[in-house]
PDB file of C-alpha atoms in Angstrom:
ATOM      1  CA  MET A   1     119.569 110.036  92.559  1.00  0.00           C
ATOM      2  CA  ASP A   2     118.711 110.762  88.941  1.00  0.00           C
ATOM      3  CA  ALA A   3     121.135 111.170  86.085  1.00  0.00           C
ATOM      4  CA  ALA A   4     121.014 114.961  86.185  1.00  0.00           C
ATOM      5  CA  ASN A   5     121.865 115.093  89.936  1.00  0.00           C
ATOM      6  CA  LYS A   6     124.676 112.432  89.385  1.00  0.00           C
ATOM      7  CA  ALA A   7     126.226 114.727  86.776  1.00  0.00           C
ATOM      8  CA  ILE A   8     125.978 117.759  89.029  1.00  0.00           C
ATOM      9  CA  GLY A   9     127.550 115.724  91.862  1.00  0.00           C
ATOM     10  CA  LYS A  10     130.333 114.635  89.702  1.00  0.00           C
ATOM     11  CA  GLU A  11     131.043 118.091  88.431  1.00  0.00           C
ATOM     12  CA  ALA A  12     130.955 119.456  92.014  1.00  0.00           C
ATOM     13  CA  SER A  13     133.320 116.690  93.151  1.00  0.00           C
ATOM     14  CA  LEU A  14     135.947 117.777  90.601  1.00  0.00           C
ATOM     15  CA  GLN A  15     135.387 121.412  91.228  1.00  0.00           C
ATOM     16  CA  TYR A  16     135.854 121.132  95.033  1.00  0.00           C
ATOM     17  CA  SER A  17     138.342 118.176  95.047  1.00  0.00           C
ATOM     18  CA  GLY A  18     140.989 120.100  97.009  1.00  0.00           C
ATOM     19  CA  LEU A  19     138.675 121.059  99.876  1.00  0.00           C
ATOM     20  CA  PRO A  20     137.915 119.178 103.042  1.00  0.00           C
ATOM     21  CA  ARG A  21     134.882 117.024 103.744  1.00  0.00           C
ATOM     22  CA  TYR A  22     132.873 117.556 107.042  1.00  0.00           C
ATOM     23  CA  ALA A  23     130.859 115.025 108.981  1.00  0.00           C
ATOM     24  CA  ILE A  24     128.537 116.348 111.652  1.00  0.00           C
ATOM     25  CA  GLY A  25     127.402 114.217 114.583  1.00  0.00           C
ATOM     26  CA  ASP A  26     123.889 113.824 115.739  1.00  0.00           C
ATOM     27  CA  ILE A  27     122.017 117.021 115.724  1.00  0.00           C
ATOM     28  CA  HIS A  28     118.997 116.675 118.063  1.00  0.00           C
ATOM     29  CA  GLY A  29     118.036 120.319 117.353  1.00  0.00           C
ATOM     30  CA  ARG A  30     121.396 121.894 118.005  1.00  0.00           C
ATOM     31  CA  LEU A  31     122.750 124.646 115.741  1.00  0.00           C
ATOM     32  CA  TYR A  32     126.493 124.252 115.831  1.00  0.00           C
ATOM     33  CA  TRP A  33     126.549 122.964 112.265  1.00  0.00           C
ATOM     34  CA  LYS A  34     125.956 126.494 111.032  1.00  0.00           C
ATOM     35  CA  SER A  35     129.402 127.676 111.877  1.00  0.00           C
ATOM     36  CA  PHE A  36     130.955 124.899 109.811  1.00  0.00           C
ATOM     37  CA  ILE A  37     128.694 124.974 106.741  1.00  0.00           C
ATOM     38  CA  LYS A  38     129.852 128.593 106.031  1.00  0.00           C
ATOM     39  CA  ASN A  39     133.373 127.109 105.241  1.00  0.00           C
ATOM     40  CA  ASP A  40     134.439 125.931 101.766  1.00  0.00           C
ATOM     41  CA  PHE A  41     134.048 122.113 101.532  1.00  0.00           C
ATOM     42  CA  LYS A  42     133.981 119.308  99.085  1.00  0.00           C
ATOM     43  CA  GLU A  43     131.095 117.448 100.803  1.00  0.00           C
ATOM     44  CA  PHE A  44     129.171 117.958 104.041  1.00  0.00           C
ATOM     45  CA  TYR A  45     127.474 114.999 105.787  1.00  0.00           C
ATOM     46  CA  PHE A  46     124.938 114.938 108.578  1.00  0.00           C
ATOM     47  CA  THR A  47     124.829 111.617 110.463  1.00  0.00           C
ATOM     48  CA  GLY A  48     121.137 112.015 111.411  1.00  0.00           C
ATOM     49  CA  ASP A  49     119.061 112.284 114.540  1.00  0.00           C
ATOM     50  CA  TYR A  50     117.565 115.675 113.830  1.00  0.00           C
ATOM     51  CA  PHE A  51     114.805 115.191 116.489  1.00  0.00           C
ATOM     52  CA  ASP A  52     114.117 114.004 120.052  1.00  0.00           C
ATOM     53  CA  SER A  53     116.234 116.474 122.150  1.00  0.00           C
ATOM     54  CA  TYR A  54     115.728 116.407 125.874  1.00  0.00           C
ATOM     55  CA  ASP A  55     116.472 120.070 126.279  1.00  0.00           C
ATOM     56  CA  ILE A  56     115.675 121.869 122.970  1.00  0.00           C
ATOM     57  CA  PRO A  57     112.048 122.716 122.449  1.00  0.00           C
ATOM     58  CA  PHE A  58     110.257 120.932 119.648  1.00  0.00           C
ATOM     59  CA  SER A  59     109.773 124.195 117.610  1.00  0.00           C
ATOM     60  CA  LYS A  60     113.547 124.716 117.393  1.00  0.00           C
ATOM     61  CA  GLN A  61     114.104 121.029 116.514  1.00  0.00           C
ATOM     62  CA  TYR A  62     111.514 121.432 113.719  1.00  0.00           C
ATOM     63  CA  ASP A  63     112.831 124.711 112.371  1.00  0.00           C
ATOM     64  CA  ASN A  64     116.421 123.443 112.502  1.00  0.00           C
ATOM     65  CA  PHE A  65     115.538 120.325 110.450  1.00  0.00           C
ATOM     66  CA  LEU A  66     113.799 122.500 107.850  1.00  0.00           C
ATOM     67  CA  GLU A  67     116.746 124.760 107.712  1.00  0.00           C
ATOM     68  CA  ILE A  68     119.115 121.812 107.129  1.00  0.00           C
ATOM     69  CA  CYS A  69     116.749 120.510 104.359  1.00  0.00           C
ATOM     70  CA  LYS A  70     116.812 123.893 102.713  1.00  0.00           C
ATOM     71  CA  GLU A  71     120.590 123.909 102.614  1.00  0.00           C
ATOM     72  CA  ALA A  72     120.682 120.387 101.198  1.00  0.00           C
ATOM     73  CA  ARG A  73     118.193 121.244  98.428  1.00  0.00           C
ATOM     74  CA  ALA A  74     120.270 124.265  97.419  1.00  0.00           C
ATOM     75  CA  ASP A  75     123.680 122.475  97.420  1.00  0.00           C
ATOM     76  CA  THR A  76     124.000 118.755  96.315  1.00  0.00           C
ATOM     77  CA  ARG A  77     127.250 118.506  98.301  1.00  0.00           C
ATOM     78  CA  ILE A  78     125.189 118.547 101.491  1.00  0.00           C
ATOM     79  CA  ARG A  79     124.120 115.024 102.351  1.00  0.00           C
ATOM     80  CA  MET A  80     121.716 113.875 105.033  1.00  0.00           C
ATOM     81  CA  CYS A  81     121.722 110.440 106.765  1.00  0.00           C
ATOM     82  CA  LEU A  82     118.647 109.075 108.543  1.00  0.00           C
ATOM     83  CA  GLY A  83     119.005 108.387 112.292  1.00  0.00           C
ATOM     84  CA  ASN A  84     117.003 106.139 114.496  1.00  0.00           C
ATOM     85  CA  HIS A  85     115.443 109.315 116.192  1.00  0.00           C
ATOM     86  CA  ASP A  86     114.068 110.172 112.820  1.00  0.00           C
ATOM     87  CA  TYR A  87     113.249 106.740 111.536  1.00  0.00           C
ATOM     88  CA  HIS A  88     110.493 106.006 114.158  1.00  0.00           C
ATOM     89  CA  TYR A  89     108.336 108.778 112.731  1.00  0.00           C
ATOM     90  CA  LEU A  90     108.281 107.486 109.158  1.00  0.00           C
ATOM     91  CA  HIS A  91     105.121 106.129 107.587  1.00  0.00           C
ATOM     92  CA  GLY A  92     104.967 102.349 107.488  1.00  0.00           C
ATOM     93  CA  VAL A  93     107.382 101.869 110.354  1.00  0.00           C
ATOM     94  CA  TYR A  94     105.566  99.611 112.823  1.00  0.00           C
ATOM     95  CA  ASN A  95     106.063  99.120 116.605  1.00  0.00           C
ATOM     96  CA  GLN A  96     109.108 101.367 116.828  1.00  0.00           C
ATOM     97  CA  SER A  97     109.342 104.265 119.349  1.00  0.00           C
ATOM     98  CA  TYR A  98     112.704 104.880 121.000  1.00  0.00           C
ATOM     99  CA  SER A  99     113.784 106.993 123.951  1.00  0.00           C
ATOM    100  CA  GLY A 100     112.762 110.704 123.550  1.00  0.00           C
ATOM    101  CA  TYR A 101     109.909 109.751 121.152  1.00  0.00           C
ATOM    102  CA  GLN A 102     107.683 112.865 120.908  1.00  0.00           C
ATOM    103  CA  ASP A 103     104.184 111.350 120.744  1.00  0.00           C
ATOM    104  CA  HIS A 104     102.393 114.699 120.888  1.00  0.00           C
ATOM    105  CA  ASN A 105     104.448 115.948 117.976  1.00  0.00           C
ATOM    106  CA  ARG A 106     104.591 112.731 115.927  1.00  0.00           C
ATOM    107  CA  LYS A 107     102.178 114.014 113.181  1.00  0.00           C
ATOM    108  CA  LYS A 108     104.115 117.168 112.477  1.00  0.00           C
ATOM    109  CA  ILE A 109     107.459 115.379 112.520  1.00  0.00           C
ATOM    110  CA  SER A 110     106.059 112.633 110.346  1.00  0.00           C
ATOM    111  CA  ALA A 111     104.724 115.041 107.822  1.00  0.00           C
ATOM    112  CA  VAL A 112     108.000 117.094 107.564  1.00  0.00           C
ATOM    113  CA  MET A 113     110.073 113.795 107.358  1.00  0.00           C
ATOM    114  CA  GLU A 114     107.951 112.484 104.463  1.00  0.00           C
ATOM    115  CA  ASP A 115     108.167 115.904 102.661  1.00  0.00           C
ATOM    116  CA  ASN A 116     111.856 115.645 102.686  1.00  0.00           C
ATOM    117  CA  ILE A 117     112.466 111.907 102.567  1.00  0.00           C
ATOM    118  CA  ASP A 118     114.034 112.302  99.110  1.00  0.00           C
ATOM    119  CA  LEU A 119     116.972 114.124 100.844  1.00  0.00           C
ATOM    120  CA  LEU A 120     117.615 111.333 103.335  1.00  0.00           C
ATOM    121  CA  GLN A 121     119.740 108.164 102.702  1.00  0.00           C
ATOM    122  CA  ILE A 122     120.832 105.374 105.072  1.00  0.00           C
ATOM    123  CA  ILE A 123     124.393 105.488 103.948  1.00  0.00           C
ATOM    124  CA  TYR A 124     126.677 107.429 101.680  1.00  0.00           C
ATOM    125  CA  VAL A 125     129.914 105.957 100.168  1.00  0.00           C
ATOM    126  CA  THR A 126     132.827 108.233  98.984  1.00  0.00           C
ATOM    127  CA  GLU A 127     135.134 107.500  96.171  1.00  0.00           C
ATOM    128  CA  ASP A 128     137.963 106.737  98.643  1.00  0.00           C
ATOM    129  CA  LYS A 129     135.917 104.071 100.541  1.00  0.00           C
ATOM    130  CA  PHE A 130     134.505 105.943 103.474  1.00  0.00           C
ATOM    131  CA  ILE A 131     130.999 104.948 104.506  1.00  0.00           C
ATOM    132  CA  ILE A 132     128.973 107.677 106.350  1.00  0.00           C
ATOM    133  CA  SER A 133     125.947 106.489 108.250  1.00  0.00           C
ATOM    134  CA  HIS A 134     124.169 107.020 111.570  1.00  0.00           C
ATOM    135  CA  ALA A 135     125.468 103.854 113.254  1.00  0.00           C
ATOM    136  CA  GLY A 136     127.515 101.818 110.783  1.00  0.00           C
ATOM    137  CA  VAL A 137     127.330  98.809 108.592  1.00  0.00           C
ATOM    138  CA  THR A 138     128.254  95.300 109.659  1.00  0.00           C
ATOM    139  CA  SER A 139     129.067  92.515 107.234  1.00  0.00           C
ATOM    140  CA  TRP A 140     126.284  90.451 108.836  1.00  0.00           C
ATOM    141  CA  PHE A 141     123.580  93.148 107.992  1.00  0.00           C
ATOM    142  CA  LEU A 142     124.653  93.563 104.457  1.00  0.00           C
ATOM    143  CA  ARG A 143     124.562  89.831 103.829  1.00  0.00           C
ATOM    144  CA  SER A 144     121.158  89.432 105.684  1.00  0.00           C
ATOM    145  CA  ILE A 145     119.457  91.805 103.137  1.00  0.00           C
ATOM    146  CA  GLY A 146     121.108  90.142 100.162  1.00  0.00           C
ATOM    147  CA  GLY A 147     123.359  93.164  99.567  1.00  0.00           C
ATOM    148  CA  VAL A 148     126.474  92.958  97.503  1.00  0.00           C
ATOM    149  CA  LYS A 149     127.717  96.483  97.948  1.00  0.00           C
ATOM    150  CA  PRO A 150     126.896  98.947 100.880  1.00  0.00           C
ATOM    151  CA  GLU A 151     124.886 101.171  98.569  1.00  0.00           C
ATOM    152  CA  ASP A 152     122.407  98.289  98.154  1.00  0.00           C
ATOM    153  CA  ILE A 153     121.102  99.193 101.670  1.00  0.00           C
ATOM    154  CA  ASN A 154     119.604 102.386 100.355  1.00  0.00           C
ATOM    155  CA  ASN A 155     117.658 100.418  97.676  1.00  0.00           C
ATOM    156  CA  VAL A 156     116.420  97.858 100.123  1.00  0.00           C
ATOM    157  CA  PHE A 157     115.146 100.506 102.527  1.00  0.00           C
ATOM    158  CA  ASN A 158     113.391 102.261  99.670  1.00  0.00           C
ATOM    159  CA  ASN A 159     111.365  99.070  99.092  1.00  0.00           C
ATOM    160  CA  ASP A 160     110.896  98.073 102.682  1.00  0.00           C
ATOM    161  CA  ARG A 161     111.343 100.617 105.479  1.00  0.00           C
ATOM    162  CA  ASN A 162     110.996  98.017 108.137  1.00  0.00           C
ATOM    163  CA  VAL A 163     114.382  96.465 107.251  1.00  0.00           C
ATOM    164  CA  LEU A 164     115.981  99.018 109.592  1.00  0.00           C
ATOM    165  CA  LYS A 165     113.949  98.388 112.642  1.00  0.00           C
ATOM    166  CA  PHE A 166     115.366  97.660 116.088  1.00  0.00           C
ATOM    167  CA  ASN A 167     115.509  93.789 116.303  1.00  0.00           C
ATOM    168  CA  GLY A 168     115.520  93.426 120.136  1.00  0.00           C
ATOM    169  CA  TYR A 169     118.276  90.865 120.382  1.00  0.00           C
ATOM    170  CA  ASN A 170     120.183  93.170 122.673  1.00  0.00           C
ATOM    171  CA  ILE A 171     118.324  95.960 124.623  1.00  0.00           C
ATOM    172  CA  TYR A 172     121.183  98.460 123.795  1.00  0.00           C
ATOM    173  CA  GLY A 173     121.522  97.543 120.219  1.00  0.00           C
ATOM    174  CA  ASP A 174     124.955  95.961 120.639  1.00  0.00           C
ATOM    175  CA  ASP A 175     124.545  93.126 118.153  1.00  0.00           C
ATOM    176  CA  ILE A 176     126.005  92.574 114.708  1.00  0.00           C
ATOM    177  CA  THR A 177     122.497  91.888 113.410  1.00  0.00           C
ATOM    178  CA  GLN A 178     121.378  95.530 114.011  1.00  0.00           C
ATOM    179  CA  SER A 179     120.873  97.890 111.102  1.00  0.00           C
ATOM    180  CA  PRO A 180     122.920 101.031 110.223  1.00  0.00           C
ATOM    181  CA  ILE A 181     120.707 103.210 112.288  1.00  0.00           C
ATOM    182  CA  TRP A 182     121.159 101.038 115.462  1.00  0.00           C
ATOM    183  CA  VAL A 183     124.312  98.961 115.675  1.00  0.00           C
ATOM    184  CA  ARG A 184     126.707  99.929 118.541  1.00  0.00           C
ATOM    185  CA  PRO A 185     130.466 100.400 118.337  1.00  0.00           C
ATOM    186  CA  GLY A 186     131.424  97.052 119.986  1.00  0.00           C
ATOM    187  CA  SER A 187     129.487  95.111 117.426  1.00  0.00           C
ATOM    188  CA  LEU A 188     130.588  97.315 114.497  1.00  0.00           C
ATOM    189  CA  GLU A 189     134.231  96.651 115.631  1.00  0.00           C
ATOM    190  CA  SER A 190     133.679  92.879 115.725  1.00  0.00           C
ATOM    191  CA  ASP A 191     132.068  92.616 112.275  1.00  0.00           C
ATOM    192  CA  PRO A 192     133.125  95.669 110.163  1.00  0.00           C
ATOM    193  CA  LEU A 193     132.517  95.746 106.406  1.00  0.00           C
ATOM    194  CA  PRO A 194     135.936  94.899 104.927  1.00  0.00           C
ATOM    195  CA  GLY A 195     137.621  97.482 102.745  1.00  0.00           C
ATOM    196  CA  TYR A 196     135.777 100.536 104.067  1.00  0.00           C
ATOM    197  CA  SER A 197     136.407 103.157 106.704  1.00  0.00           C
ATOM    198  CA  GLN A 198     133.244 104.236 108.513  1.00  0.00           C
ATOM    199  CA  ILE A 199     132.229 107.504 110.070  1.00  0.00           C
ATOM    200  CA  VAL A 200     129.290 107.221 112.474  1.00  0.00           C
ATOM    201  CA  GLY A 201     127.327 108.940 115.185  1.00  0.00           C
ATOM    202  CA  HIS A 202     124.579 107.375 117.348  1.00  0.00           C
ATOM    203  CA  THR A 203     126.593 106.269 120.392  1.00  0.00           C
ATOM    204  CA  PRO A 204     127.934 109.173 122.549  1.00  0.00           C
ATOM    205  CA  VAL A 205     131.675 109.377 123.013  1.00  0.00           C
ATOM    206  CA  ARG A 206     133.748 111.749 125.099  1.00  0.00           C
ATOM    207  CA  LYS A 207     135.740 112.855 122.103  1.00  0.00           C
ATOM    208  CA  ILE A 208     135.981 111.865 118.414  1.00  0.00           C
ATOM    209  CA  THR A 209     137.635 108.477 118.383  1.00  0.00           C
ATOM    210  CA  GLU A 210     139.410 106.665 115.572  1.00  0.00           C
ATOM    211  CA  MET A 211     139.823 102.938 115.708  1.00  0.00           C
ATOM    212  CA  GLN A 212     142.275 101.292 113.379  1.00  0.00           C
ATOM    213  CA  MET A 213     141.120  97.963 111.702  1.00  0.00           C
ATOM    214  CA  LYS A 214     143.201  94.982 110.643  1.00  0.00           C
ATOM    215  CA  ASP A 215     142.801  95.826 107.003  1.00  0.00           C
ATOM    216  CA  GLY A 216     144.102  99.419 107.487  1.00  0.00           C
ATOM    217  CA  MET A 217     140.641 100.949 107.444  1.00  0.00           C
ATOM    218  CA  LYS A 218     139.165 102.931 110.414  1.00  0.00           C
ATOM    219  CA  LEU A 219     136.017 103.220 112.390  1.00  0.00           C
ATOM    220  CA  ILE A 220     135.480 106.826 113.452  1.00  0.00           C
ATOM    221  CA  PHE A 221     132.981 107.697 116.151  1.00  0.00           C
ATOM    222  CA  ILE A 222     131.967 111.355 116.132  1.00  0.00           C
ATOM    223  CA  ASP A 223     128.777 111.760 118.391  1.00  0.00           C
ATOM    224  CA  THR A 224     130.333 113.862 121.215  1.00  0.00           C
ATOM    225  CA  HIS A 225     126.977 115.806 121.679  1.00  0.00           C
ATOM    226  CA  ASN A 226     128.772 119.176 121.604  1.00  0.00           C
ATOM    227  CA  THR A 227     130.389 121.675 119.217  1.00  0.00           C
ATOM    228  CA  GLU A 228     133.398 119.360 118.747  1.00  0.00           C
ATOM    229  CA  SER A 229     131.157 116.777 117.116  1.00  0.00           C
ATOM    230  CA  VAL A 230     132.565 117.582 113.762  1.00  0.00           C
ATOM    231  CA  TYR A 231     135.061 115.318 111.768  1.00  0.00           C
ATOM    232  CA  VAL A 232     137.044 116.676 108.958  1.00  0.00           C
ATOM    233  CA  PHE A 233     138.443 114.195 106.426  1.00  0.00           C
TER     234      PHE A 233
END
């Protein structure tokens, strides 16, 4: 983010400081986010996975992603995370295709992803120590990339996209070595980044679930795959 956008972001944060923040679970082409983005808010986060629905046609997934991007370009309070079901379409990502991969649409998805890659980050960190990402950040992963603070993950990804790829140590991704687009709740709980609460999607849950950590922070899982997949904080 350049200096001008940082200034705008700081001004917006002050202007909207009394308003709630929203985090929206995995989209997969669904439209429920529209009813929430009409509200007043301080910040609005998407946890990723804009593509690879099993029941929504590609054209609707595509148009929905473009509409979200349009909203994000018009309002710097709207932030978009990258999910694993978006990641495997990026240029330079090798030998990665996950469940639901749309091989016949890969060129169109890849093109629109690259056109809007400037809007997408791996993680966001709020001033009150919430990390918002697709799947979560383990202490092991941050150390493994030489990171000191969680925001370093974004910089490393910008230099090497393959840092996020599925590592295969566990077929479900339930390993502390997995990246912030792949790690599962059990591993995130066993090796959370100290001093931060985390809001994540990725792994379906029956209802939004908050898990209290020993240091007083929380892990919040919000991917309910329905219209309740919205967390207000």
